[in-house]
Short mmCIF file of C-alpha atoms and ligand atoms in Angstrom, two decimals:
data_model
loop_
_atom_site.label_atom_id
_atom_site.label_comp_id
_atom_site.label_asym_id
_atom_site.label_seq_id
_atom_site.Cartn_x
_atom_site.Cartn_y
_atom_site.Cartn_z
CA MET X 1 161.40 299.71 84.42
CA GLN X 2 162.89 301.88 81.83
CA PHE X 3 163.48 305.68 82.08
CA PHE X 4 163.02 308.03 79.04
CA VAL X 5 163.83 311.60 79.38
CA ASP X 6 161.00 313.95 78.43
CA THR X 7 162.94 316.80 76.79
CA ALA X 8 164.50 317.97 73.48
CA ASP X 9 167.39 319.61 75.47
CA VAL X 10 170.58 317.99 74.31
CA THR X 11 172.64 319.24 77.18
CA GLU X 12 170.29 317.67 79.65
CA ILE X 13 170.21 314.44 77.67
CA ARG X 14 174.02 314.32 77.50
CA GLU X 15 174.27 314.71 81.15
CA LEU X 16 171.73 312.26 82.18
CA ASP X 17 172.93 309.66 79.65
CA ALA X 18 176.38 309.97 80.93
CA LEU X 19 175.02 308.81 84.34
CA GLY X 20 173.49 305.71 82.66
CA LEU X 21 169.98 306.81 83.50
CA VAL X 22 168.48 307.17 80.01
CA ASP X 23 166.88 304.33 78.13
CA GLY X 24 165.13 306.66 75.60
CA VAL X 25 163.82 310.06 74.89
CA THR X 26 160.32 311.44 74.27
CA THR X 27 159.81 314.89 72.48
CA ASN X 28 156.61 316.66 71.27
CA PRO X 29 155.96 319.80 69.46
CA SER X 30 155.86 321.99 72.73
CA LEU X 31 159.32 320.45 73.76
CA ILE X 32 160.71 321.37 70.27
CA LEU X 33 159.44 324.89 70.49
CA LYS X 34 161.02 325.01 74.05
CA SER X 35 164.40 323.80 72.74
CA GLY X 36 164.46 326.62 70.03
CA ARG X 37 165.96 324.08 67.51
CA ASP X 38 164.88 322.71 64.08
CA ILE X 39 163.05 319.36 64.78
CA MET X 40 165.25 317.44 62.20
CA GLU X 41 168.46 318.70 63.40
CA VAL X 42 167.67 318.27 67.20
CA THR X 43 166.17 314.82 66.68
CA LYS X 44 169.26 313.70 64.80
CA GLU X 45 171.63 315.08 67.62
CA ILE X 46 169.39 313.26 70.16
CA CYS X 47 169.44 309.88 68.31
CA GLY X 48 173.17 310.17 68.15
CA ILE X 49 173.39 310.44 72.00
CA VAL X 50 170.81 307.79 73.08
CA ASP X 51 170.75 304.20 71.66
CA GLY X 52 167.14 303.61 72.66
CA PRO X 53 163.85 304.92 71.11
CA VAL X 54 163.66 308.54 70.44
CA SER X 55 160.01 309.66 69.99
CA ALA X 56 159.43 312.40 67.32
CA GLU X 57 155.81 313.39 66.88
CA VAL X 58 154.00 314.13 63.65
CA THR X 59 151.80 317.12 63.31
CA ALA X 60 149.51 316.08 60.42
CA LEU X 61 145.95 315.06 61.44
CA ASP X 62 145.08 312.92 58.53
CA TYR X 63 146.29 309.40 57.74
CA ASP X 64 148.25 310.29 54.45
CA GLY X 65 149.72 313.23 56.07
CA MET X 66 150.93 311.24 59.06
CA ILE X 67 152.51 308.57 56.81
CA ARG X 68 154.19 311.27 54.97
CA GLU X 69 155.63 313.10 58.00
CA ALA X 70 156.55 309.61 59.53
CA ALA X 71 158.75 308.74 56.44
CA VAL X 72 160.50 311.88 57.05
CA LEU X 73 161.07 311.33 60.56
CA ALA X 74 162.11 307.70 60.24
CA LYS X 75 164.87 308.62 57.84
CA ILE X 76 166.52 310.61 60.60
CA ALA X 77 167.79 307.58 62.39
CA GLY X 78 167.22 303.91 63.07
CA ASN X 79 166.09 304.59 66.65
CA VAL X 80 163.34 307.16 65.90
CA CYS X 81 159.97 306.17 67.25
CA ILE X 82 156.99 307.81 65.55
CA LYS X 83 154.66 309.52 67.90
CA LEU X 84 151.09 309.62 66.67
CA PRO X 85 147.93 311.07 68.24
CA LEU X 86 145.29 308.97 69.69
CA THR X 87 142.64 309.65 67.02
CA LEU X 88 141.09 307.18 64.47
CA GLU X 89 143.52 308.55 61.91
CA GLY X 90 146.43 308.27 64.32
CA LEU X 91 145.41 304.46 64.94
CA LYS X 92 145.19 303.76 61.21
CA ALA X 93 148.68 305.26 60.75
CA CYS X 94 149.84 303.12 63.81
CA LYS X 95 148.70 299.95 62.30
CA ALA X 96 150.45 300.68 58.96
CA LEU X 97 153.66 301.99 60.43
CA THR X 98 154.13 299.17 62.90
CA SER X 99 153.13 296.47 60.22
CA ASP X 100 155.91 298.25 58.20
CA GLY X 101 158.41 297.57 61.14
CA HIS X 102 158.47 301.18 62.69
CA MET X 103 158.29 301.81 66.36
CA VAL X 104 155.05 303.77 67.33
CA ASN X 105 154.24 305.68 70.43
CA VAL X 106 150.68 306.67 70.63
CA THR X 107 150.43 309.69 72.55
CA LEU X 108 147.70 311.83 74.35
CA CYS X 109 146.00 308.73 76.02
CA PHE X 110 143.35 309.75 78.57
CA SER X 111 141.26 306.64 78.91
CA ALA X 112 141.69 302.82 79.26
CA ASN X 113 139.56 302.28 75.98
CA GLN X 114 141.97 304.54 74.09
CA ALA X 115 144.80 302.29 75.42
CA LEU X 116 142.89 299.14 74.31
CA LEU X 117 142.54 300.72 70.78
CA ALA X 118 146.21 301.50 70.59
CA ALA X 119 147.20 298.08 71.56
CA LYS X 120 144.76 296.46 68.96
CA ALA X 121 146.51 298.81 66.29
CA GLY X 122 149.83 297.35 67.33
CA ALA X 123 151.43 300.30 69.08
CA THR X 124 154.86 299.80 70.58
CA PHE X 125 154.26 302.29 73.44
CA ILE X 126 151.00 303.91 74.79
CA SER X 127 151.45 307.11 76.49
CA PRO X 128 148.77 307.91 79.40
CA PHE X 129 149.20 311.44 80.46
CA ILE X 130 149.17 311.16 84.31
CA GLY X 131 149.84 314.91 85.32
CA ARG X 132 147.31 316.19 82.98
CA ILE X 133 144.56 313.84 84.29
CA ASP X 134 145.58 314.88 87.98
CA ASP X 135 145.24 318.56 86.79
CA MET X 136 141.55 317.77 86.07
CA GLY X 137 140.97 316.58 89.63
CA THR X 138 141.02 312.67 88.84
CA ASP X 139 143.64 310.31 89.70
CA GLY X 140 145.94 309.72 86.79
CA MET X 141 147.52 306.85 88.37
CA GLU X 142 144.31 304.89 88.28
CA LEU X 143 144.38 304.89 84.47
CA ILE X 144 147.85 303.31 84.46
CA GLY X 145 146.49 300.52 86.72
CA GLU X 146 143.59 299.89 84.37
CA ILE X 147 145.65 299.79 81.35
CA ARG X 148 148.10 297.26 83.11
CA THR X 149 145.19 295.00 83.96
CA ILE X 150 143.62 295.18 80.39
CA TYR X 151 147.05 294.52 78.71
CA ASP X 152 147.89 291.62 80.99
CA ASN X 153 144.31 290.17 80.52
CA TYR X 154 145.01 289.70 76.79
CA GLY X 155 148.69 289.59 76.63
CA PHE X 156 149.13 292.78 74.58
CA SER X 157 152.84 293.50 74.10
CA THR X 158 152.27 297.39 73.79
CA LYS X 159 154.42 298.84 76.58
CA ILE X 160 152.91 301.45 78.96
CA LEU X 161 154.80 304.61 79.00
CA ALA X 162 153.82 306.67 81.89
CA ALA X 163 153.78 310.22 80.58
CA SER X 164 153.10 313.69 81.80
CA ILE X 165 155.07 312.84 84.90
CA ARG X 166 155.50 315.90 87.30
CA THR X 167 156.72 314.47 90.61
CA VAL X 168 158.83 311.71 92.12
CA ILE X 169 155.72 310.26 93.55
CA HIS X 170 154.41 309.75 90.05
CA VAL X 171 157.59 307.76 89.20
CA LYS X 172 157.42 305.47 92.24
CA GLN X 173 153.63 304.83 91.67
CA SER X 174 154.14 304.08 88.07
CA ALA X 175 156.80 301.57 89.04
CA LEU X 176 154.57 299.97 91.71
CA ILE X 177 151.70 299.66 89.40
CA GLY X 178 153.82 298.05 86.54
CA ALA X 179 154.29 300.75 83.92
CA ASP X 180 156.96 299.50 81.57
CA VAL X 181 158.51 302.89 81.07
CA ALA X 182 158.29 306.33 82.71
CA THR X 183 159.14 309.33 80.66
CA ILE X 184 160.41 311.97 83.08
CA PRO X 185 161.35 315.58 82.88
CA PRO X 186 165.26 316.00 83.69
CA GLY X 187 164.63 317.82 87.04
CA THR X 188 162.30 315.04 88.23
CA LEU X 189 164.71 312.37 87.15
CA ARG X 190 167.57 314.06 89.04
CA ALA X 191 165.28 314.67 92.16
CA LEU X 192 164.86 310.77 92.55
CA VAL X 193 168.17 310.42 94.11
CA LYS X 194 167.39 312.85 96.71
CA HIS X 195 166.93 311.89 100.50
CA PRO X 196 167.84 314.18 103.42
CA LEU X 197 169.09 310.93 105.36
CA THR X 198 171.71 310.14 102.63
CA ASP X 199 173.05 313.57 102.90
CA LYS X 200 173.17 313.55 106.72
CA GLY X 201 174.60 309.98 106.72
CA LEU X 202 177.29 310.93 104.30
CA GLU X 203 178.28 314.07 106.27
CA ALA X 204 178.68 311.87 109.41
CA PHE X 205 180.70 309.28 107.67
CA LEU X 206 183.05 311.96 106.27
CA ASN X 207 183.51 313.64 109.50
CA ASP X 208 184.37 310.45 111.25
CA TRP X 209 186.73 309.52 108.26
CA ALA X 210 188.57 312.81 108.64
CA LYS X 211 189.06 311.94 112.34
CA THR X 212 190.79 308.72 111.54
CA GLY X 213 193.50 310.56 109.65
CA GLN X 214 193.52 307.88 106.92
CA SER X 215 193.34 308.08 103.19
CA ILE X 216 192.66 305.43 100.65
CA ALA X 217 195.44 305.26 98.14
C1 E4P A 301 155.02 312.57 76.65
O1 E4P A 301 155.52 311.89 75.65
C2 E4P A 301 154.88 314.01 76.70
O2 E4P A 301 155.99 314.59 75.94
C3 E4P A 301 154.87 314.63 78.00
O3 E4P A 301 155.03 313.80 78.99
C4 E4P A 301 153.75 315.60 78.34
O4 E4P A 301 153.95 316.15 79.59
P1 E4P A 301 153.21 317.45 80.12
O5 E4P A 301 151.75 317.14 80.39
O6 E4P A 301 153.91 317.84 81.35
O7 E4P A 301 153.19 318.53 78.92
#
């Protein structure tokens, strides 16, 4: 399973990348706002840190506008992945951009039928938003399972990018169900390593080690 980091905070991206945990990055207009940075400048910096796909989202709603904005974003770096909304115009732009050799992440997916359309439009990634579905009182993880089944039934190569991940449980469940990628907020990514028995065990080992009076040199 690949891990993308869901942020436009370059300090976080550098730190996590240095740990070897980052296969790519996803941003969106809200994350750009949070970063306080210019989209072109921050996306360029992120693309210089991470070798994998860096999703940058268009804001136009019509096909022509999306294609125009995609051309601007694609010029930033070779690893920019154009993020398009799951609308008919977005699907049309997805078909055109992927046919032209660009990576496309189709975002704001909330149903299996939407994911089917994105795969038919040749999307590189489909982003089902787990947390936002959970927020509505339904199980977002069920959607990941449905998409996995549909894509496997027909051999679609579109990768399932579990998005809107809020908890470590979301990450584990996405991996169990077979999502290809999870895009994870930095705090949640760091939290994956935590286990009280690891801390307790380490403390006990270090106490016993001190009693041996030895050092490894
Ligand atoms: C995905 O690409 C989105 O940027 C992100 O996962 C949305 O998450 P949110 O629902 O926590 O805003």
